[in-house]
């Protein structure tokens, strides 16, 4: 809501269309066009949006291109050229998008910002050409691209030429993918049709304002076609976020900071090797504790152990969590995002449990669903596209074994994740921080360097599951733990892990901060070891590492 868009009551007051509250218009302006009572986000103009996001005095508008003309000679109640002229006079714009370059928190950005006031932000040849040129500017300068969408869809008055802009803009984004340039989409209200089905949903990161609507077909069309009621909140950002389609919901007041963190990640020096450190990693099995296997299992499951978010909070700066598998769901047992580790950009993915029974239950006990592994794969591909290291933190009793997981392809998701990790061309460091349970752990564990904490475990099955299957008696889990050789000492001997991070006296639960510091040093050291290798060497080294596992030794 802004004073320029909402009819004033008298000279100084506005009526919020969301909650019908009478508001002082300067208060609304200071709040970036958001109702302070109900959080209703009113539409803003393209230039207002640019002013809200970019650094002051940093913006330069990209050279305009000619309008698309009237290729069809289209007439409805008015000739198309008359409609275009009316839109120009009402808005002061010559098309439905404004393209600029500038900085956000000091980091370079190219942006194409749509304005719904101009023929409903419809996608015509003029809009498609400008967005494509903005993408080409981002490609030429290797600058991240931001696309702010606000559109009713393709422009009918330009017929099939309008339709072709979906392919044109999508191809332009594909070129940025191939070049390793970060792309960000900001979905605002409304975003429909050809825009939703092209550049608005093809970016690396998709953000949305609260209550923004996004969809291919509008709700009226769906209702008239199917003759059935729609779910509450249908096509809102909240509805789609819960179904894994968006990376995050970001209120307008936080947009600038969120985009700034993403740009800081993209701008960090990818070639920086990081400071070489003297880590504490133990690579000699005989130097490791020979504790009872069942005691180690109990320690690996202690709720006081640091979680993935604890580790991220300790040593990843400017972290932005990314959500959703872009298919059907999000999974809060597997989390991930982007940030900066000791000055270099990283993608971090990990299993997330919690420190209380309620937290662990809410996180599904750290057991990933197919959506979780597909989300992880999306972030792996992002790391590979941008050429940044991947760090994974493993702590799971195993992948979720429920009916819904099987219905949604749990085995396929795990298999695809393992294969994808094996083929990445960036440094990958995996750390087992607690339980390393079966394929659910390995799906995040195909690294160039695989480390584990001294009281962590890594096994093909849980001791209870092994005992139940082999002896039909889960109570013999302590015996199974010994037979499975799941301790750090055993796994170094077997060559499954490359080294072990010692835990402080009393274990990770007794000193979470000290444990996080040790993992930080170990990860930094592993990345420093891998820094000199090129992409093909990293790929070959990782494949060779796993090729050796269980190979014949009898000549």
Coordinates of C-alpha atoms in Angstrom, one line a residue:
X1 CA 0.0 0.0 0.0
X2 CA 1.4 3.4 -0.9
X3 CA 0.0 6.9 -1.0
X4 CA 0.3 6.9 -4.8
X5 CA -1.6 3.7 -5.3
X6 CA -4.4 3.8 -2.7
X7 CA -7.1 6.5 -2.8
X8 CA -6.5 8.9 0.1
X9 CA -9.1 9.7 2.7
X10 CA -8.8 13.5 2.9
X11 CA -5.2 14.5 2.3
X12 CA -3.2 12.5 4.9
X13 CA -5.0 9.2 5.5
X14 CA -5.3 5.9 3.5
X15 CA -7.7 3.0 3.8
X16 CA -5.9 -0.4 3.8
X17 CA -7.6 -2.7 1.4
X18 CA -6.4 -5.7 3.5
X19 CA -7.8 -4.8 6.9
X20 CA -9.8 -1.6 6.3
X21 CA -7.7 0.2 8.8
X22 CA -7.3 4.0 8.4
X23 CA -3.6 4.8 8.2
X24 CA -1.5 7.9 8.1
X25 CA 0.0 7.8 4.6
X26 CA 3.6 8.9 5.6
X27 CA 3.6 5.9 8.0
X28 CA 2.8 3.6 5.1
X29 CA 5.5 5.2 2.9
X30 CA 8.1 4.7 5.6
X31 CA 7.0 1.1 5.8
X32 CA 7.7 0.6 2.1
X33 CA 4.1 0.3 1.1
X34 CA 3.2 -2.4 3.7
X35 CA 0.3 -2.0 6.1
X36 CA 1.8 -2.0 9.6
X37 CA -1.4 -3.5 11.0
X38 CA -2.1 -6.5 8.7
X39 CA 1.2 -6.8 6.7
X40 CA -0.7 -6.3 3.4
X41 CA 1.8 -5.7 0.7
X42 CA 0.4 -3.2 -1.8
X43 CA 1.8 -3.2 -5.3
X44 CA 4.6 -0.7 -5.9
X45 CA 5.8 0.8 -9.2
X46 CA 9.0 -0.4 -10.9
X47 CA 10.9 2.7 -9.9
X48 CA 9.7 2.5 -6.3
X49 CA 10.9 -1.1 -6.2
X50 CA 14.3 -0.2 -7.6
X51 CA 14.6 2.6 -5.0
X52 CA 13.8 0.2 -2.2
X53 CA 16.4 -2.4 -3.2
X54 CA 19.4 -0.6 -4.8
X55 CA 22.0 1.5 -3.1
X56 CA 21.3 5.2 -3.3
X57 CA 22.7 6.9 -6.5
X58 CA 24.0 3.6 -7.9
X59 CA 21.3 3.0 -10.5
X60 CA 21.8 3.3 -14.2
X61 CA 19.0 2.5 -16.5
X62 CA 19.9 0.2 -19.4
X63 CA 19.5 1.7 -22.8
X64 CA 15.8 1.3 -23.9
X65 CA 14.8 -0.6 -26.9
X66 CA 12.0 0.2 -29.4
X67 CA 8.5 -0.8 -28.7
X68 CA 7.2 -3.9 -30.4
X69 CA 4.7 -2.1 -32.6
X70 CA 1.4 -3.7 -33.7
X71 CA 2.3 -6.9 -35.5
X72 CA -1.2 -8.3 -35.7
X73 CA -3.2 -5.1 -36.2
X74 CA -5.2 -6.2 -33.1
X75 CA -8.4 -4.5 -32.2
X76 CA -10.8 -5.3 -29.4
X77 CA -12.7 -2.4 -27.9
X78 CA -9.7 -0.2 -28.9
X79 CA -6.8 -0.6 -31.4
X80 CA -3.7 -2.0 -29.7
X81 CA -1.6 1.1 -30.4
X82 CA -4.2 3.2 -28.6
X83 CA -4.0 0.9 -25.6
X84 CA -0.2 1.2 -25.6
X85 CA -0.4 5.0 -25.8
X86 CA -2.9 5.1 -22.9
X87 CA -0.6 2.9 -20.8
X88 CA 2.4 5.2 -21.5
X89 CA 0.4 8.3 -20.5
X90 CA -0.9 6.8 -17.3
X91 CA 2.4 5.3 -16.1
X92 CA 5.1 7.5 -17.6
X93 CA 6.7 4.3 -18.8
X94 CA 7.2 3.1 -22.4
X95 CA 6.9 -0.6 -21.5
X96 CA 5.9 -3.0 -18.7
X97 CA 9.5 -3.5 -17.5
X98 CA 12.4 -1.3 -16.4
X99 CA 15.9 -2.7 -16.7
X100 CA 18.8 -1.2 -14.6
X101 CA 22.3 -1.9 -13.3
X102 CA 23.6 -0.8 -9.9
X103 CA 24.7 -2.1 -6.6
X104 CA 23.0 -3.6 -3.5
X105 CA 25.0 -3.3 -0.3
X106 CA 28.0 -2.6 -2.5
X107 CA 27.6 -5.6 -4.8
X108 CA 26.9 -5.3 -8.5
X109 CA 23.4 -6.4 -9.8
X110 CA 21.5 -6.2 -13.1
X111 CA 17.7 -6.1 -12.7
X112 CA 14.6 -6.3 -14.8
X113 CA 11.7 -5.0 -12.8
X114 CA 8.1 -5.3 -14.0
X115 CA 5.4 -2.8 -13.5
X116 CA 1.8 -4.2 -13.3
X117 CA 0.3 -0.8 -14.1
X118 CA 1.4 -1.1 -17.7
X119 CA -1.2 -3.3 -19.4
X120 CA -1.1 -5.7 -16.4
X121 CA 2.6 -6.3 -16.7
X122 CA 1.8 -8.4 -19.8
X123 CA 4.7 -10.2 -21.6
X124 CA 5.0 -8.8 -25.2
X125 CA 7.9 -8.7 -27.6
X126 CA 9.1 -5.4 -26.0
X127 CA 9.2 -6.9 -22.5
X128 CA 10.8 -10.1 -23.8
X129 CA 13.5 -8.1 -25.6
X130 CA 14.3 -6.0 -22.6
X131 CA 14.5 -8.9 -20.2
X132 CA 16.7 -10.8 -22.7
X133 CA 19.0 -7.8 -23.0
X134 CA 19.2 -7.5 -19.3
X135 CA 20.3 -11.2 -19.2
X136 CA 22.8 -10.5 -21.9
X137 CA 24.2 -7.6 -19.9
X138 CA 24.5 -9.9 -16.9
X139 CA 26.3 -12.5 -19.0
X140 CA 28.7 -10.0 -20.6
X141 CA 29.7 -8.6 -17.2
X142 CA 29.3 -11.8 -15.2
X143 CA 26.9 -9.9 -12.8
X144 CA 24.0 -11.6 -11.0
X145 CA 20.6 -11.0 -12.5
X146 CA 17.4 -10.1 -10.5
X147 CA 14.0 -10.5 -12.2
X148 CA 11.1 -8.9 -10.4
X149 CA 7.8 -10.3 -11.8
X150 CA 4.4 -8.7 -11.7
X151 CA 2.2 -9.9 -14.6
X152 CA -1.1 -11.2 -15.7
X153 CA 0.7 -13.3 -18.4
X154 CA 1.4 -13.2 -22.1
X155 CA 0.1 -10.2 -24.1
X156 CA -2.8 -11.4 -26.2
X157 CA -2.6 -8.5 -28.6
X158 CA 0.7 -9.8 -30.0
X159 CA -0.4 -13.4 -30.5
X160 CA 2.2 -16.1 -31.0
X161 CA 5.0 -13.5 -31.0
X162 CA 4.2 -13.0 -27.3
X163 CA 4.2 -16.7 -26.7
X164 CA 7.7 -16.9 -28.2
X165 CA 9.0 -14.5 -25.6
X166 CA 8.8 -17.4 -23.1
X167 CA 11.3 -19.4 -25.1
X168 CA 13.5 -16.3 -25.8
X169 CA 13.8 -15.3 -22.1
X170 CA 14.2 -19.0 -21.0
X171 CA 17.1 -19.4 -23.4
X172 CA 18.7 -16.3 -22.1
X173 CA 18.6 -17.7 -18.5
X174 CA 20.0 -21.0 -19.8
X175 CA 23.0 -19.1 -21.1
X176 CA 23.5 -17.7 -17.6
X177 CA 23.3 -21.2 -16.2
X178 CA 26.0 -22.4 -18.6
X179 CA 28.2 -19.4 -17.6
X180 CA 27.8 -19.9 -13.9
X181 CA 26.1 -16.6 -13.2
X182 CA 23.7 -16.4 -10.2
X183 CA 20.0 -15.6 -11.0
X184 CA 17.4 -14.5 -8.5
X185 CA 13.6 -14.2 -9.0
X186 CA 11.4 -12.0 -6.9
X187 CA 7.8 -13.0 -7.3
X188 CA 5.3 -10.2 -6.5
X189 CA 1.6 -10.0 -6.7
X190 CA 0.4 -11.1 -9.2
X191 CA 2.5 -13.3 -11.4
X192 CA 0.6 -15.5 -13.8
X193 CA 0.6 -17.2 -17.2
X194 CA 3.6 -17.0 -19.5
X195 CA 5.7 -15.1 -17.1
X196 CA 5.1 -17.7 -14.3
X197 CA 5.9 -20.4 -16.9
X198 CA 9.2 -19.0 -18.0
X199 CA 11.7 -16.6 -16.4
X200 CA 9.9 -16.1 -13.0
X201 CA 10.4 -19.7 -12.0
X202 CA 13.7 -20.6 -13.8
X203 CA 16.1 -18.7 -11.5
X204 CA 18.6 -20.3 -9.0
X205 CA 16.8 -18.7 -6.1
X206 CA 13.0 -17.9 -6.1
X207 CA 11.9 -15.4 -3.4
X208 CA 8.4 -14.1 -3.0
X209 CA 6.6 -11.4 -1.0
X210 CA 4.0 -12.5 1.5
X211 CA 0.6 -13.3 -0.1
X212 CA 1.9 -12.8 -3.6
X213 CA 0.0 -15.0 -6.1
X214 CA 1.8 -17.2 -8.6
X215 CA 0.3 -19.6 -11.1
X216 CA 0.0 -20.7 -14.7
X217 CA -3.8 -20.5 -15.0
X218 CA -5.7 -17.9 -13.0
X219 CA -8.2 -19.0 -10.3
X220 CA -11.3 -17.9 -12.3
X221 CA -10.1 -19.9 -15.3
X222 CA -9.6 -23.0 -13.1
X223 CA -13.0 -22.6 -11.4
X224 CA -14.8 -22.1 -14.7
X225 CA -13.0 -25.1 -16.3
X226 CA -13.2 -27.6 -13.5
X227 CA -16.4 -26.4 -11.7
X228 CA -14.9 -27.1 -8.3
X229 CA -13.9 -25.0 -5.2
X230 CA -10.3 -24.1 -4.7
X231 CA -8.3 -24.7 -1.5
X232 CA -7.9 -21.9 1.0
X233 CA -4.9 -19.7 0.0
X234 CA -4.7 -21.3 -3.4
X235 CA -1.7 -20.0 -5.4
X236 CA -0.5 -17.7 -2.7
X237 CA 3.2 -17.6 -1.9
X238 CA 2.4 -19.3 1.5
X239 CA 0.5 -22.1 -0.3
X240 CA 3.4 -22.6 -2.8
X241 CA 6.1 -22.4 -0.2
X242 CA 4.6 -25.2 1.8
X243 CA 4.6 -27.3 -1.4
X244 CA 8.3 -26.7 -2.2
X245 CA 8.0 -24.3 -5.0
X246 CA 9.8 -21.3 -3.4
X247 CA 13.0 -20.8 -1.7
X248 CA 11.7 -18.3 0.9
X249 CA 9.0 -15.8 1.8
X250 CA 10.6 -12.5 2.4
X251 CA 8.7 -9.4 3.7
X252 CA 9.5 -6.2 1.8
X253 CA 11.5 -4.8 4.7
X254 CA 13.9 -7.7 4.5
X255 CA 14.3 -7.9 0.7
X256 CA 17.3 -5.6 0.4
X257 CA 19.3 -7.5 3.1
X258 CA 18.4 -10.9 1.8
X259 CA 19.4 -10.0 -1.8
X260 CA 22.5 -8.4 -0.4
X261 CA 23.6 -11.6 1.3
X262 CA 23.0 -13.6 -1.9
X263 CA 25.1 -11.1 -3.8
X264 CA 27.9 -11.2 -1.2
X265 CA 27.9 -15.0 -1.6
X266 CA 28.1 -14.7 -5.4
X267 CA 30.8 -12.0 -5.2
X268 CA 33.1 -13.9 -2.8
X269 CA 36.4 -15.1 -4.3
X270 CA 35.7 -18.6 -5.6
X271 CA 39.4 -19.2 -6.3
X272 CA 40.6 -18.3 -2.7
X273 CA 42.2 -21.4 -1.2
X274 CA 41.3 -20.4 2.3
X275 CA 43.9 -20.2 5.1
X276 CA 45.9 -23.4 5.5
X277 CA 45.3 -24.6 9.1
X278 CA 46.8 -27.2 11.3
X279 CA 43.8 -29.3 11.9
X280 CA 43.3 -31.9 14.5
X281 CA 42.1 -34.7 12.2
X282 CA 43.4 -38.1 13.2
X283 CA 44.1 -40.5 10.3
X284 CA 45.8 -43.3 12.3
X285 CA 43.2 -45.8 13.5
X286 CA 45.5 -46.9 16.4
X287 CA 45.5 -43.4 17.7
X288 CA 41.7 -43.4 18.1
X289 CA 39.7 -44.5 21.3
X290 CA 38.8 -48.2 21.5
X291 CA 35.5 -47.6 23.3
X292 CA 32.6 -50.0 23.4
X293 CA 30.6 -49.8 20.2
X294 CA 27.3 -49.5 22.0
X295 CA 28.6 -46.6 24.1
X296 CA 29.6 -44.8 20.9
X297 CA 26.1 -45.4 19.5
X298 CA 24.5 -43.8 22.5
X299 CA 26.8 -40.8 22.3
X300 CA 26.1 -40.4 18.6
X301 CA 22.4 -40.0 19.4
X302 CA 22.8 -37.6 22.3
X303 CA 20.4 -34.6 21.8
X304 CA 23.1 -32.2 23.1
X305 CA 25.3 -32.7 20.1
X306 CA 25.5 -29.7 17.7
X307 CA 23.1 -29.7 14.8
X308 CA 23.6 -28.6 11.2
X309 CA 22.2 -25.1 12.1
X310 CA 24.6 -24.9 15.1
X311 CA 27.6 -25.6 12.8
X312 CA 26.3 -23.1 10.3
X313 CA 25.9 -20.5 13.0
X314 CA 29.4 -21.0 14.2
X315 CA 31.4 -20.8 11.0
X316 CA 29.2 -19.8 8.0
X317 CA 28.8 -16.1 7.5
X318 CA 25.8 -14.5 5.7
X319 CA 23.9 -17.8 5.5
X320 CA 20.7 -17.8 3.4
X321 CA 18.6 -20.9 3.8
X322 CA 17.0 -22.2 0.6
X323 CA 13.9 -24.3 0.7
X324 CA 11.9 -26.7 -1.5
X325 CA 12.4 -29.3 -4.1
X326 CA 10.6 -27.2 -6.8
X327 CA 8.3 -30.2 -7.3
X328 CA 5.9 -30.9 -4.5
X329 CA 7.3 -30.4 -1.0
X330 CA 9.9 -29.1 1.4
X331 CA 11.6 -31.3 4.0
X332 CA 12.8 -29.9 7.3
X333 CA 14.9 -32.9 8.1
X334 CA 17.4 -31.9 5.4
X335 CA 18.4 -28.2 5.3
X336 CA 20.7 -26.2 3.2
X337 CA 21.7 -22.9 1.7
X338 CA 24.5 -20.6 0.7
X339 CA 27.0 -18.5 2.7
X340 CA 30.7 -17.7 3.2
X341 CA 33.2 -19.8 4.9
X342 CA 36.5 -18.0 5.8
X343 CA 36.1 -15.6 2.9
X344 CA 35.1 -18.2 0.2
X345 CA 31.5 -19.0 -1.0
X346 CA 30.1 -22.4 0.0
X347 CA 26.9 -24.4 -0.3
X348 CA 26.1 -26.2 2.9
X349 CA 23.6 -29.1 3.2
X350 CA 22.9 -31.2 6.3
X351 CA 20.5 -33.3 8.2
X352 CA 18.8 -31.4 11.0
X353 CA 17.5 -32.9 14.2
X354 CA 17.3 -30.7 17.3
X355 CA 18.0 -30.5 21.0
X356 CA 14.6 -31.4 22.5
X357 CA 12.2 -34.2 21.8
X358 CA 9.8 -31.8 20.3
X359 CA 12.4 -30.3 18.0
X360 CA 13.5 -33.8 16.9
X361 CA 10.0 -34.9 16.2
X362 CA 9.3 -31.7 14.2
X363 CA 12.4 -32.5 12.1
X364 CA 11.2 -36.0 11.5
X365 CA 14.2 -37.3 13.6
X366 CA 16.5 -36.2 10.9
X367 CA 15.1 -38.7 8.5
X368 CA 15.0 -37.2 5.0
X369 CA 12.1 -37.6 2.6
X370 CA 12.3 -37.7 -1.2
X371 CA 11.6 -34.0 -1.2
X372 CA 14.6 -33.5 1.1
X373 CA 17.0 -35.3 -1.1
X374 CA 15.6 -33.6 -4.2
X375 CA 16.1 -30.2 -2.4
X376 CA 19.7 -31.3 -1.6
X377 CA 20.3 -32.2 -5.3
X378 CA 19.0 -28.8 -6.3
X379 CA 21.6 -27.2 -4.1
X380 CA 24.3 -29.5 -5.3
X381 CA 23.6 -28.4 -8.8
X382 CA 23.8 -24.8 -7.7
X383 CA 27.2 -25.4 -6.2
X384 CA 28.4 -27.1 -9.4
X385 CA 26.9 -24.3 -11.6
X386 CA 28.6 -21.5 -9.6
X387 CA 31.9 -23.5 -9.1
X388 CA 31.8 -23.3 -5.3
X389 CA 32.7 -26.0 -2.7
X390 CA 30.0 -28.1 -1.2
X391 CA 30.0 -29.1 2.5
X392 CA 27.6 -31.7 3.9
X393 CA 26.9 -32.5 7.5
X394 CA 25.5 -35.9 8.1
X395 CA 23.4 -36.9 11.1
X396 CA 20.5 -39.3 10.4
X397 CA 19.3 -42.7 11.6
X398 CA 18.4 -43.3 7.9
X399 CA 16.0 -42.1 5.3
X400 CA 12.4 -41.9 6.2
X401 CA 10.8 -45.3 5.7
X402 CA 7.1 -44.3 5.6
X403 CA 4.4 -45.1 3.0
X404 CA 4.5 -41.5 1.7
X405 CA 8.2 -41.7 1.1
X406 CA 7.8 -44.9 -0.9
X407 CA 5.0 -43.4 -2.9
X408 CA 7.2 -40.5 -3.8
X409 CA 10.2 -42.4 -4.9
X410 CA 12.5 -42.6 -1.8
X411 CA 14.9 -45.1 -3.4
X412 CA 15.0 -43.2 -6.6
X413 CA 15.8 -39.9 -4.9
X414 CA 18.6 -41.4 -2.8
X415 CA 20.1 -43.1 -5.9
X416 CA 20.0 -39.9 -7.9
X417 CA 21.6 -38.0 -5.1
X418 CA 24.5 -40.5 -4.8
X419 CA 25.0 -40.4 -8.6
X420 CA 24.9 -36.6 -8.7
X421 CA 27.4 -36.2 -5.9
X422 CA 29.7 -38.7 -7.6
X423 CA 29.7 -36.5 -10.7
X424 CA 30.2 -33.0 -9.2
X425 CA 33.1 -31.0 -10.4
X426 CA 33.7 -28.9 -7.3
X427 CA 35.4 -29.8 -3.9
X428 CA 33.1 -31.8 -1.7
X429 CA 33.8 -32.3 2.0
X430 CA 31.4 -34.5 4.0
X431 CA 31.4 -34.8 7.8
X432 CA 29.5 -37.4 9.8
X433 CA 28.6 -35.4 12.9
X434 CA 26.3 -37.9 14.6
X435 CA 24.5 -40.9 13.2
X436 CA 25.5 -42.0 9.7
X437 CA 22.6 -44.3 8.9
X438 CA 22.6 -46.3 5.7
X439 CA 21.6 -44.8 2.3
X440 CA 20.0 -41.8 3.9
X441 CA 23.5 -40.8 5.1
X442 CA 25.4 -41.8 1.9
X443 CA 23.1 -39.7 -0.2
X444 CA 24.9 -36.7 1.3
X445 CA 28.2 -38.5 1.8
X446 CA 29.9 -38.9 -1.6
X447 CA 32.8 -36.5 -0.9
X448 CA 36.4 -35.9 -2.0
X449 CA 37.1 -36.0 1.7
X450 CA 34.8 -37.9 4.2
X451 CA 35.4 -37.2 7.8
X452 CA 33.6 -38.1 11.0
X453 CA 33.5 -37.0 14.6
X454 CA 35.1 -39.5 17.1
X455 CA 31.8 -40.4 18.7
X456 CA 29.8 -40.5 15.5
X457 CA 28.8 -43.8 13.7
X458 CA 28.5 -44.9 10.1
X459 CA 26.8 -48.1 9.1
X460 CA 24.7 -49.9 6.5
X461 CA 21.9 -50.4 9.1
X462 CA 21.1 -49.5 12.6
X463 CA 22.2 -52.0 15.3
X464 CA 18.6 -52.5 16.3
X465 CA 17.6 -53.2 12.7
X466 CA 20.5 -55.6 12.2
X467 CA 19.7 -57.5 15.3
X468 CA 16.0 -57.8 14.4
X469 CA 16.8 -59.1 11.0
X470 CA 19.6 -61.5 11.8
X471 CA 18.6 -62.8 15.2
X472 CA 14.9 -61.7 15.4
X473 CA 15.8 -59.9 18.6
X474 CA 16.3 -56.2 18.6
X475 CA 17.5 -56.4 22.2
X476 CA 20.8 -57.8 20.9
X477 CA 21.6 -54.4 19.3
X478 CA 24.8 -54.1 21.4
X479 CA 26.1 -57.3 19.8
X480 CA 25.2 -56.0 16.4
X481 CA 27.0 -52.7 17.0
X482 CA 30.2 -54.6 17.5
X483 CA 29.8 -56.8 14.4
X484 CA 28.9 -53.8 12.2
X485 CA 32.2 -52.1 13.0
X486 CA 30.5 -48.7 12.9
X487 CA 32.9 -46.7 15.1
X488 CA 35.4 -44.1 13.8
X489 CA 38.3 -46.4 14.7
X490 CA 36.9 -49.2 12.6
X491 CA 35.9 -47.0 9.6
X492 CA 39.4 -45.5 9.3
X493 CA 40.8 -49.0 9.2
X494 CA 38.3 -50.0 6.5
X495 CA 39.1 -46.9 4.5
X496 CA 35.5 -45.6 4.5
X497 CA 36.5 -42.3 6.1
X498 CA 39.6 -40.3 5.6
X499 CA 40.0 -39.0 9.1
X500 CA 38.4 -38.4 12.4
X501 CA 37.8 -35.1 14.2
X502 CA 38.4 -35.6 18.0
X503 CA 35.7 -34.4 20.3
X504 CA 36.4 -32.4 23.4
X505 CA 36.6 -34.1 26.8
X506 CA 33.2 -35.4 27.7
X507 CA 32.1 -35.4 24.0
X508 CA 30.4 -33.1 21.7
X509 CA 27.4 -32.6 24.0
X510 CA 29.7 -31.3 26.8
X511 CA 31.3 -28.7 24.6
X512 CA 29.3 -27.9 21.5
X513 CA 31.3 -24.7 20.8
X514 CA 34.6 -26.6 20.9
X515 CA 33.2 -29.3 18.7
X516 CA 32.0 -26.8 16.1
X517 CA 35.4 -25.1 16.2
X518 CA 37.1 -28.5 15.6
X519 CA 34.8 -29.3 12.6
X520 CA 35.4 -25.8 11.3
X521 CA 39.2 -26.4 11.3
X522 CA 38.8 -29.8 9.7
X523 CA 36.5 -28.6 6.9
X524 CA 38.8 -25.6 6.2
X525 CA 41.8 -27.9 6.2
X526 CA 40.1 -30.3 3.8
X527 CA 39.1 -27.5 1.4
X528 CA 42.7 -26.2 1.5
X529 CA 44.0 -29.6 0.5
X530 CA 41.6 -29.7 -2.5
X531 CA 42.1 -26.1 -3.5
X532 CA 44.7 -26.7 -6.1
X533 CA 42.8 -29.3 -8.1
X534 CA 40.8 -28.4 -11.2
X535 CA 37.3 -29.6 -11.9
X536 CA 38.3 -32.7 -13.8
X537 CA 40.8 -33.7 -11.1
X538 CA 38.2 -33.3 -8.4
X539 CA 35.8 -35.5 -10.3
X540 CA 38.4 -38.2 -11.0
X541 CA 39.7 -38.2 -7.5
X542 CA 36.2 -38.6 -6.0
X543 CA 35.3 -41.4 -8.4
X544 CA 38.6 -43.2 -7.7
X545 CA 38.1 -42.9 -3.9
X546 CA 34.9 -44.8 -4.0
X547 CA 36.2 -47.2 -6.8
X548 CA 38.7 -48.5 -4.2
X549 CA 36.1 -49.4 -1.7
X550 CA 35.9 -53.2 -1.2
X551 CA 38.2 -53.8 -4.2
X552 CA 40.1 -57.1 -4.5
X553 CA 43.4 -57.2 -2.6
X554 CA 44.5 -60.8 -3.5
X555 CA 46.3 -59.7 -6.7

